GROMACS .gro file of N, CA and C in nm:
model
  465
    1UNK      N    1   4.689  -0.289  10.075
    1UNK     CA    2   4.766  -0.267   9.948
    1UNK      C    3   4.814  -0.127   9.951
    2UNK      N    4   4.727  -0.030   9.967
    2UNK     CA    5   4.787   0.105   9.960
    2UNK      C    6   4.893   0.148  10.053
    3UNK      N    7   4.903   0.080  10.178
    3UNK     CA    8   4.979   0.106  10.281
    3UNK      C    9   5.123   0.041  10.245
    4UNK      N   10   5.118  -0.064  10.179
    4UNK     CA   11   5.249  -0.131  10.144
    4UNK      C   12   5.322  -0.095  10.020
    5UNK      N   13   5.242  -0.013   9.935
    5UNK     CA   14   5.305   0.033   9.817
    5UNK      C   15   5.318   0.161   9.812
    6UNK      N   16   5.433   0.233   9.773
    6UNK     CA   17   5.454   0.382   9.783
    6UNK      C   18   5.477   0.444   9.901
    7UNK      N   19   5.491   0.570   9.890
    7UNK     CA   20   5.519   0.688  10.000
    7UNK      C   21   5.623   0.634  10.094
    8UNK      N   22   5.729   0.561  10.038
    8UNK     CA   23   5.840   0.516  10.115
    8UNK      C   24   5.911   0.629  10.207
    9UNK      N   25   5.893   0.758  10.166
    9UNK     CA   26   5.968   0.857  10.237
    9UNK      C   27   5.885   0.882  10.362
   10UNK      N   28   5.764   0.834  10.374
   10UNK     CA   29   5.700   0.855  10.514
   10UNK      C   30   5.727   0.732  10.589
   11UNK      N   31   5.784   0.632  10.542
   11UNK     CA   32   5.805   0.497  10.617
   11UNK      C   33   5.943   0.492  10.675
   12UNK      N   34   6.044   0.550  10.610
   12UNK     CA   35   6.183   0.544  10.640
   12UNK      C   36   6.268   0.682  10.599
   13UNK      N   37   6.330   0.731  10.692
   13UNK     CA   38   6.408   0.854  10.666
   13UNK      C   39   6.518   0.836  10.553
   14UNK      N   40   6.566   0.721  10.532
   14UNK     CA   41   6.651   0.709  10.409
   14UNK      C   42   6.588   0.738  10.287
   15UNK      N   43   6.462   0.738  10.258
   15UNK     CA   44   6.377   0.786  10.142
   15UNK      C   45   6.349   0.929  10.139
   16UNK      N   46   6.376   1.006  10.251
   16UNK     CA   47   6.320   1.142  10.263
   16UNK      C   48   6.443   1.238  10.217
   17UNK      N   49   6.498   1.211  10.100
   17UNK     CA   50   6.606   1.298  10.059
   17UNK      C   51   6.609   1.301   9.896
   18UNK      N   52   6.705   1.359   9.847
   18UNK     CA   53   6.723   1.339   9.711
   18UNK      C   54   6.728   1.188   9.649
   19UNK      N   55   6.674   1.151   9.545
   19UNK     CA   56   6.609   1.246   9.436
   19UNK      C   57   6.455   1.272   9.457
   20UNK      N   58   6.406   1.253   9.573
   20UNK     CA   59   6.273   1.299   9.618
   20UNK      C   60   6.254   1.443   9.601
   21UNK      N   61   6.151   1.492   9.522
   21UNK     CA   62   6.130   1.632   9.502
   21UNK      C   63   6.111   1.701   9.641
   22UNK      N   64   6.176   1.835   9.664
   22UNK     CA   65   6.147   1.879   9.799
   22UNK      C   66   6.010   1.910   9.845
   23UNK      N   67   5.920   1.922   9.756
   23UNK     CA   68   5.785   1.938   9.777
   23UNK      C   69   5.730   1.819   9.866
   24UNK      N   70   5.773   1.692   9.843
   24UNK     CA   71   5.730   1.584   9.907
   24UNK      C   72   5.815   1.522  10.032
   25UNK      N   73   5.910   1.612  10.044
   25UNK     CA   74   5.999   1.568  10.169
   25UNK      C   75   5.929   1.616  10.295
   26UNK      N   76   5.964   1.552  10.416
   26UNK     CA   77   5.914   1.577  10.535
   26UNK      C   78   6.028   1.679  10.581
   27UNK      N   79   5.973   1.807  10.632
   27UNK     CA   80   6.087   1.896  10.661
   27UNK      C   81   6.156   1.871  10.784
   28UNK      N   82   6.109   1.800  10.877
   28UNK     CA   83   6.180   1.763  11.011
   28UNK      C   84   6.209   1.633  11.012
   29UNK      N   85   6.338   1.592  11.046
   29UNK     CA   86   6.372   1.447  11.059
   29UNK      C   87   6.278   1.379  11.153
   30UNK      N   88   6.264   1.248  11.117
   30UNK     CA   89   6.160   1.172  11.219
   30UNK      C   90   6.225   1.043  11.266
   31UNK      N   91   6.202   0.989  11.365
   31UNK     CA   92   6.258   0.854  11.436
   31UNK      C   93   6.173   0.736  11.395
   32UNK      N   94   6.044   0.756  11.397
   32UNK     CA   95   5.951   0.666  11.388
   32UNK      C   96   5.877   0.682  11.253
   33UNK      N   97   5.836   0.583  11.179
   33UNK     CA   98   5.771   0.604  11.062
   33UNK      C   99   5.647   0.686  11.071
   34UNK      N  100   5.624   0.773  10.983
   34UNK     CA  101   5.494   0.848  10.985
   34UNK      C  102   5.358   0.762  10.933
   35UNK      N  103   5.398   0.688  10.844
   35UNK     CA  104   5.316   0.602  10.765
   35UNK      C  105   5.349   0.451  10.805
   36UNK      N  106   5.267   0.371  10.846
   36UNK     CA  107   5.272   0.225  10.871
   36UNK      C  108   5.249   0.129  10.748
   37UNK      N  109   5.329   0.036  10.716
   37UNK     CA  110   5.295  -0.064  10.615
   37UNK      C  111   5.197  -0.154  10.658
   38UNK      N  112   5.165  -0.146  10.807
   38UNK     CA  113   5.067  -0.249  10.856
   38UNK      C  114   4.932  -0.190  10.830
   39UNK      N  115   4.847  -0.268  10.751
   39UNK     CA  116   4.716  -0.236  10.730
   39UNK      C  117   4.606  -0.250  10.843
   40UNK      N  118   4.516  -0.183  10.818
   40UNK     CA  119   4.397  -0.201  10.915
   40UNK      C  120   4.320  -0.289  10.833
   41UNK      N  121   4.253  -0.396  10.889
   41UNK     CA  122   4.202  -0.500  10.824
   41UNK      C  123   4.058  -0.532  10.879
   42UNK      N  124   3.977  -0.570  10.813
   42UNK     CA  125   3.842  -0.630  10.862
   42UNK      C  126   3.798  -0.754  10.781
   43UNK      N  127   3.734  -0.836  10.849
   43UNK     CA  128   3.671  -0.939  10.770
   43UNK      C  129   3.526  -0.917  10.712
   44UNK      N  130   3.527  -0.941  10.591
   44UNK     CA  131   3.415  -0.915  10.510
   44UNK      C  132   3.342  -1.040  10.463
   45UNK      N  133   3.225  -1.088  10.499
   45UNK     CA  134   3.159  -1.189  10.443
   45UNK      C  135   3.127  -1.176  10.295
   46UNK      N  136   3.160  -1.279  10.222
   46UNK     CA  137   3.125  -1.265  10.067
   46UNK      C  138   3.016  -1.342  10.016
   47UNK      N  139   2.928  -1.296   9.951
   47UNK     CA  140   2.822  -1.372   9.918
   47UNK      C  141   2.831  -1.422   9.775
   48UNK      N  142   2.753  -1.528   9.733
   48UNK     CA  143   2.771  -1.570   9.592
   48UNK      C  144   2.746  -1.481   9.480
   49UNK      N  145   2.665  -1.376   9.532
   49UNK     CA  146   2.648  -1.271   9.413
   49UNK      C  147   2.757  -1.172   9.399
   50UNK      N  148   2.865  -1.178   9.488
   50UNK     CA  149   2.991  -1.090   9.479
   50UNK      C  150   3.075  -1.134   9.357
   51UNK      N  151   3.114  -1.039   9.278
   51UNK     CA  152   3.168  -1.090   9.158
   51UNK      C  153   3.320  -1.067   9.152
   52UNK      N  154   3.366  -0.942   9.222
   52UNK     CA  155   3.506  -0.919   9.220
   52UNK      C  156   3.544  -0.846   9.331
   53UNK      N  157   3.671  -0.798   9.366
   53UNK     CA  158   3.717  -0.730   9.465
   53UNK      C  159   3.827  -0.626   9.396
   54UNK      N  160   3.804  -0.512   9.428
   54UNK     CA  161   3.897  -0.401   9.381
   54UNK      C  162   3.993  -0.359   9.481
   55UNK      N  163   4.120  -0.389   9.471
   55UNK     CA  164   4.240  -0.325   9.566
   55UNK      C  165   4.292  -0.233   9.486
   56UNK      N  166   4.310  -0.110   9.549
   56UNK     CA  167   4.374   0.020   9.479
   56UNK      C  168   4.431   0.107   9.579
   57UNK      N  169   4.536   0.166   9.538
   57UNK     CA  170   4.585   0.278   9.628
   57UNK      C  171   4.504   0.392   9.631
   58UNK      N  172   4.530   0.492   9.721
   58UNK     CA  173   4.446   0.605   9.722
   58UNK      C  174   4.436   0.692   9.615
   59UNK      N  175   4.542   0.687   9.521
   59UNK     CA  176   4.544   0.744   9.403
   59UNK      C  177   4.427   0.721   9.313
   60UNK      N  178   4.380   0.591   9.305
   60UNK     CA  179   4.264   0.569   9.217
   60UNK      C  180   4.147   0.647   9.299
   61UNK      N  181   4.108   0.621   9.425
   61UNK     CA  182   4.009   0.678   9.497
   61UNK      C  183   4.009   0.826   9.501
   62UNK      N  184   4.099   0.897   9.470
   62UNK     CA  185   4.100   1.037   9.473
   62UNK      C  186   4.021   1.083   9.364
   63UNK      N  187   4.011   1.008   9.240
   63UNK     CA  188   3.946   1.062   9.110
   63UNK      C  189   3.826   0.973   9.091
   64UNK      N  190   3.799   0.844   9.148
   64UNK     CA  191   3.689   0.777   9.118
   64UNK      C  192   3.622   0.718   9.241
   65UNK      N  193   3.482   0.739   9.242
   65UNK     CA  194   3.414   0.684   9.356
   65UNK      C  195   3.408   0.523   9.353
   66UNK      N  196   3.371   0.469   9.462
   66UNK     CA  197   3.363   0.326   9.457
   66UNK      C  198   3.262   0.286   9.345
   67UNK      N  199   3.155   0.348   9.340
   67UNK     CA  200   3.061   0.310   9.237
   67UNK      C  201   3.079   0.324   9.104
   68UNK      N  202   3.180   0.436   9.065
   68UNK     CA  203   3.222   0.460   8.930
   68UNK      C  204   3.320   0.337   8.906
   69UNK      N  205   3.407   0.309   8.994
   69UNK     CA  206   3.494   0.196   8.960
   69UNK      C  207   3.410   0.054   8.959
   70UNK      N  208   3.332   0.028   9.041
   70UNK     CA  209   3.242  -0.088   9.010
   70UNK      C  210   3.167  -0.096   8.880
   71UNK      N  211   3.119   0.021   8.842
   71UNK     CA  212   3.044   0.031   8.690
   71UNK      C  213   3.143   0.006   8.583
   72UNK      N  214   3.268   0.053   8.602
   72UNK     CA  215   3.366   0.030   8.493
   72UNK      C  216   3.399  -0.128   8.492
   73UNK      N  217   3.411  -0.183   8.606
   73UNK     CA  218   3.438  -0.336   8.617
   73UNK      C  219   3.331  -0.412   8.566
   74UNK      N  220   3.214  -0.364   8.591
   74UNK     CA  221   3.091  -0.441   8.545
   74UNK      C  222   3.081  -0.431   8.398
   75UNK      N  223   3.116  -0.308   8.346
   75UNK     CA  224   3.077  -0.289   8.197
   75UNK      C  225   3.189  -0.331   8.100
   76UNK      N  226   3.298  -0.363   8.147
   76UNK     CA  227   3.418  -0.367   8.053
   76UNK      C  228   3.472  -0.507   8.069
   77UNK      N  229   3.533  -0.545   7.948
   77UNK     CA  230   3.592  -0.708   7.959
   77UNK      C  231   3.689  -0.714   8.059
   78UNK      N  232   3.712  -0.826   8.128
   78UNK     CA  233   3.795  -0.842   8.226
   78UNK      C  234   3.951  -0.812   8.192
   79UNK      N  235   3.972  -0.862   8.086
   79UNK     CA  236   4.126  -0.846   8.018
   79UNK      C  237   4.166  -0.709   8.025
   80UNK      N  238   4.257  -0.656   8.111
   80UNK     CA  239   4.319  -0.527   8.104
   80UNK      C  240   4.237  -0.426   8.195
   81UNK      N  241   4.134  -0.491   8.274
   81UNK     CA  242   4.057  -0.406   8.361
   81UNK      C  243   4.121  -0.298   8.465
   82UNK      N  244   4.222  -0.369   8.519
   82UNK     CA  245   4.295  -0.283   8.623
   82UNK      C  246   4.353  -0.147   8.544
   83UNK      N  247   4.402  -0.173   8.419
   83UNK     CA  248   4.460  -0.068   8.351
   83UNK      C  249   4.348   0.039   8.305
   84UNK      N  250   4.216  -0.020   8.273
   84UNK     CA  251   4.119   0.068   8.236
   84UNK      C  252   4.081   0.155   8.348
   85UNK      N  253   4.095   0.103   8.487
   85UNK     CA  254   4.043   0.187   8.599
   85UNK      C  255   4.163   0.293   8.615
   86UNK      N  256   4.279   0.269   8.587
   86UNK     CA  257   4.386   0.362   8.597
   86UNK      C  258   4.374   0.471   8.505
   87UNK      N  259   4.344   0.435   8.374
   87UNK     CA  260   4.306   0.525   8.273
   87UNK      C  261   4.202   0.616   8.308
   88UNK      N  262   4.087   0.551   8.348
   88UNK     CA  263   3.969   0.635   8.391
   88UNK      C  264   4.014   0.746   8.495
   89UNK      N  265   4.073   0.704   8.608
   89UNK     CA  266   4.132   0.793   8.709
   89UNK      C  267   4.205   0.913   8.633
   90UNK      N  268   4.290   0.872   8.557
   90UNK     CA  269   4.404   0.965   8.495
   90UNK      C  270   4.319   1.079   8.401
   91UNK      N  271   4.199   1.027   8.346
   91UNK     CA  272   4.126   1.117   8.269
   91UNK      C  273   4.046   1.224   8.353
   92UNK      N  274   4.021   1.174   8.479
   92UNK     CA  275   3.954   1.271   8.568
   92UNK      C  276   4.057   1.365   8.608
   93UNK      N  277   4.170   1.301   8.657
   93UNK     CA  278   4.284   1.380   8.681
   93UNK      C  279   4.321   1.488   8.596
   94UNK      N  280   4.315   1.465   8.463
   94UNK     CA  281   4.367   1.566   8.349
   94UNK      C  282   4.256   1.663   8.346
   95UNK      N  283   4.119   1.632   8.351
   95UNK     CA  284   4.029   1.711   8.363
   95UNK      C  285   4.040   1.818   8.472
   96UNK      N  286   4.063   1.779   8.601
   96UNK     CA  287   4.065   1.855   8.704
   96UNK      C  288   4.200   1.955   8.674
   97UNK      N  289   4.277   1.926   8.606
   97UNK     CA  290   4.400   2.017   8.562
   97UNK      C  291   4.373   2.099   8.447
   98UNK      N  292   4.243   2.081   8.389
   98UNK     CA  293   4.201   2.154   8.273
   98UNK      C  294   4.294   2.122   8.134
   99UNK      N  295   4.331   1.975   8.143
   99UNK     CA  296   4.417   1.950   8.021
   99UNK      C  297   4.369   1.829   7.965
  100UNK      N  298   4.431   1.786   7.847
  100UNK     CA  299   4.375   1.658   7.775
  100UNK      C  300   4.456   1.558   7.845
  101UNK      N  301   4.395   1.443   7.844
  101UNK     CA  302   4.448   1.305   7.891
  101UNK      C  303   4.568   1.289   7.806
  102UNK      N  304   4.557   1.304   7.683
  102UNK     CA  305   4.685   1.275   7.582
  102UNK      C  306   4.807   1.365   7.631
  103UNK      N  307   4.771   1.494   7.662
  103UNK     CA  308   4.897   1.582   7.718
  103UNK      C  309   4.928   1.527   7.836
  104UNK      N  310   4.852   1.486   7.931
  104UNK     CA  311   4.900   1.431   8.067
  104UNK      C  312   5.005   1.317   8.052
  105UNK      N  313   4.956   1.229   7.957
  105UNK     CA  314   5.042   1.091   7.927
  105UNK      C  315   5.186   1.162   7.887
  106UNK      N  316   5.199   1.260   7.816
  106UNK     CA  317   5.330   1.309   7.750
  106UNK      C  318   5.431   1.360   7.873
  107UNK      N  319   5.370   1.397   7.960
  107UNK     CA  320   5.457   1.437   8.071
  107UNK      C  321   5.562   1.343   8.147
  108UNK      N  322   5.672   1.353   8.164
  108UNK     CA  323   5.761   1.253   8.218
  108UNK      C  324   5.697   1.219   8.355
  109UNK      N  325   5.721   1.088   8.380
  109UNK     CA  326   5.662   1.031   8.505
  109UNK      C  327   5.721   1.103   8.638
  110UNK      N  328   5.855   1.132   8.650
  110UNK     CA  329   5.882   1.207   8.761
  110UNK      C  330   5.809   1.359   8.777
  111UNK      N  331   5.779   1.414   8.668
  111UNK     CA  332   5.718   1.535   8.690
  111UNK      C  333   5.559   1.525   8.690
  112UNK      N  334   5.515   1.416   8.654
  112UNK     CA  335   5.374   1.386   8.654
  112UNK      C  336   5.316   1.393   8.785
  113UNK      N  337   5.420   1.362   8.889
  113UNK     CA  338   5.385   1.360   9.029
  113UNK      C  339   5.311   1.484   9.074
  114UNK      N  340   5.330   1.594   9.013
  114UNK     CA  341   5.277   1.726   9.047
  114UNK      C  342   5.126   1.726   9.000
  115UNK      N  343   5.077   1.635   8.929
  115UNK     CA  344   4.948   1.629   8.852
  115UNK      C  345   4.859   1.533   8.917
  116UNK      N  346   4.917   1.414   8.959
  116UNK     CA  347   4.830   1.311   9.030
  116UNK      C  348   4.940   1.228   9.100
  117UNK      N  349   4.861   1.134   9.214
  117UNK     CA  350   4.935   1.045   9.287
  117UNK      C  351   4.958   0.916   9.213
  118UNK      N  352   5.037   0.844   9.264
  118UNK     CA  353   5.075   0.707   9.201
  118UNK      C  354   4.933   0.627   9.214
  119UNK      N  355   4.902   0.537   9.127
  119UNK     CA  356   4.779   0.471   9.109
  119UNK      C  357   4.827   0.329   9.100
  120UNK      N  358   4.781   0.231   9.188
  120UNK     CA  359   4.806   0.084   9.168
  120UNK      C  360   4.672   0.031   9.192
  121UNK      N  361   4.648  -0.076   9.099
  121UNK     CA  362   4.514  -0.126   9.103
  121UNK      C  363   4.528  -0.289   9.080
  122UNK      N  364   4.463  -0.361   9.166
  122UNK     CA  365   4.451  -0.508   9.125
  122UNK      C  366   4.286  -0.548   9.139
  123UNK      N  367   4.241  -0.620   9.054
  123UNK     CA  368   4.105  -0.655   9.049
  123UNK      C  369   4.109  -0.810   9.054
  124UNK      N  370   4.050  -0.850   9.153
  124UNK     CA  371   4.037  -1.003   9.177
  124UNK      C  372   3.876  -1.046   9.135
  125UNK      N  373   3.884  -1.126   9.042
  125UNK     CA  374   3.739  -1.193   9.013
  125UNK      C  375   3.727  -1.315   9.085
  126UNK      N  376   3.587  -1.309   9.154
  126UNK     CA  377   3.551  -1.433   9.222
  126UNK      C  378   3.473  -1.519   9.139
  127UNK      N  379   3.489  -1.647   9.157
  127UNK     CA  380   3.412  -1.756   9.096
  127UNK      C  381   3.345  -1.854   9.185
  128UNK      N  382   3.240  -1.822   9.252
  128UNK     CA  383   3.201  -1.912   9.359
  128UNK      C  384   3.156  -2.059   9.321
  129UNK      N  385   3.115  -2.074   9.193
  129UNK     CA  386   3.105  -2.213   9.135
  129UNK      C  387   3.214  -2.281   9.140
  130UNK      N  388   3.335  -2.250   9.109
  130UNK     CA  389   3.464  -2.310   9.105
  130UNK      C  390   3.506  -2.355   9.268
  131UNK      N  391   3.474  -2.238   9.343
  131UNK     CA  392   3.522  -2.248   9.469
  131UNK      C  393   3.426  -2.366   9.551
  132UNK      N  394   3.315  -2.369   9.527
  132UNK     CA  395   3.218  -2.477   9.581
  132UNK      C  396   3.215  -2.599   9.511
  133UNK      N  397   3.306  -2.626   9.433
  133UNK     CA  398   3.322  -2.761   9.365
  133UNK      C  399   3.353  -2.873   9.491
  134UNK      N  400   3.314  -3.000   9.461
  134UNK     CA  401   3.331  -3.094   9.567
  134UNK      C  402   3.469  -3.128   9.598
  135UNK      N  403   3.562  -3.099   9.513
  135UNK     CA  404   3.713  -3.118   9.546
  135UNK      C  405   3.769  -3.013   9.621
  136UNK      N  406   3.689  -2.911   9.652
  136UNK     CA  407   3.771  -2.807   9.726
  136UNK      C  408   3.745  -2.847   9.867
  137UNK      N  409   3.854  -2.858   9.945
  137UNK     CA  410   3.862  -2.927  10.084
  137UNK      C  411   3.869  -2.795  10.187
  138UNK      N  412   3.909  -2.685  10.143
  138UNK     CA  413   3.916  -2.583  10.242
  138UNK      C  414   3.786  -2.500  10.282
  139UNK      N  415   3.795  -2.404  10.363
  139UNK     CA  416   3.670  -2.326  10.384
  139UNK      C  417   3.626  -2.252  10.254
  140UNK      N  418   3.503  -2.223  10.230
  140UNK     CA  419   3.438  -2.186  10.125
  140UNK      C  420   3.497  -2.061  10.069
  141UNK      N  421   3.518  -1.946  10.154
  141UNK     CA  422   3.599  -1.843  10.111
  141UNK      C  423   3.659  -1.761  10.245
  142UNK      N  424   3.775  -1.735  10.241
  142UNK     CA  425   3.834  -1.656  10.347
  142UNK      C  426   3.916  -1.562  10.287
  143UNK      N  427   3.888  -1.419  10.292
  143UNK     CA  428   3.959  -1.307  10.230
  143UNK      C  429   3.958  -1.215  10.325
  144UNK      N  430   4.084  -1.149  10.358
  144UNK     CA  431   4.120  -1.050  10.458
  144UNK      C  432   4.130  -0.934  10.369
  145UNK      N  433   4.075  -0.809  10.393
  145UNK     CA  434   4.092  -0.690  10.300
  145UNK      C  435   4.108  -0.574  10.391
  146UNK      N  436   4.131  -0.459  10.321
  146UNK     CA  437   4.134  -0.324  10.396
  146UNK      C  438   4.001  -0.264  10.447
  147UNK      N  439   4.020  -0.174  10.533
  147UNK     CA  440   3.902  -0.120  10.578
  147UNK      C  441   3.811  -0.044  10.464
  148UNK      N  442   3.697  -0.048  10.461
  148UNK     CA  443   3.605   0.009  10.352
  148UNK      C  444   3.559  -0.093  10.246
  149UNK      N  445   3.586  -0.208  10.271
  149UNK     CA  446   3.539  -0.312  10.168
  149UNK      C  447   3.394  -0.337  10.210
  150UNK      N  448   3.288  -0.317  10.117
  150UNK     CA  449   3.167  -0.356  10.152
  150UNK      C  450   3.070  -0.362  10.010
  151UNK      N  451   2.960  -0.437  10.034
  151UNK     CA  452   2.865  -0.434   9.919
  151UNK      C  453   2.893  -0.541   9.820
  152UNK      N  454   2.802  -0.543   9.736
  152UNK     CA  455   2.822  -0.651   9.613
  152UNK      C  456   2.915  -0.567   9.499
  153UNK      N  457   2.972  -0.664   9.437
  153UNK     CA  458   3.090  -0.592   9.360
  153UNK      C  459   3.185  -0.535   9.447
  154UNK      N  460   3.235  -0.584   9.551
  154UNK     CA  461   3.302  -0.533   9.656
  154UNK      C  462   3.420  -0.432   9.600
  155UNK      N  463   3.434  -0.303   9.656
  155UNK     CA  464   3.560  -0.240   9.621
  155UNK      C  465   3.612  -0.150   9.742
   0.00000   0.00000   0.00000
């Protein structure tokens, strides 16, 4: 997910110009993409104890550890959980900049890029009881994810 979202200026020269801030531009022209949208994948066997998967761009992982993200998902209601993870990461980002979260939120989005990277989060909750119902004809579970997927409450 993180390779398919954002950082377009590293994937194609047409995005490596205005209105992109000079700070983020690649100084020399490039022929091939610097960043590929092709993900590295691995197959992770899921166990019935696994409750969810967290897919997130590097903007989240710059500010939250895997365990911190898992703890948030485990202790908060499901509704709006991706937004809660983004908010938690932004709170950490604001502390790193020695500012209040409320002040960070007031900064225009284009300018805010100087304070934190873009953050995209998807949380997929797993229900093995539904999957294992007798009407299910497919394989028990087959999910391909990015490198770094491990453990219970996978993230």
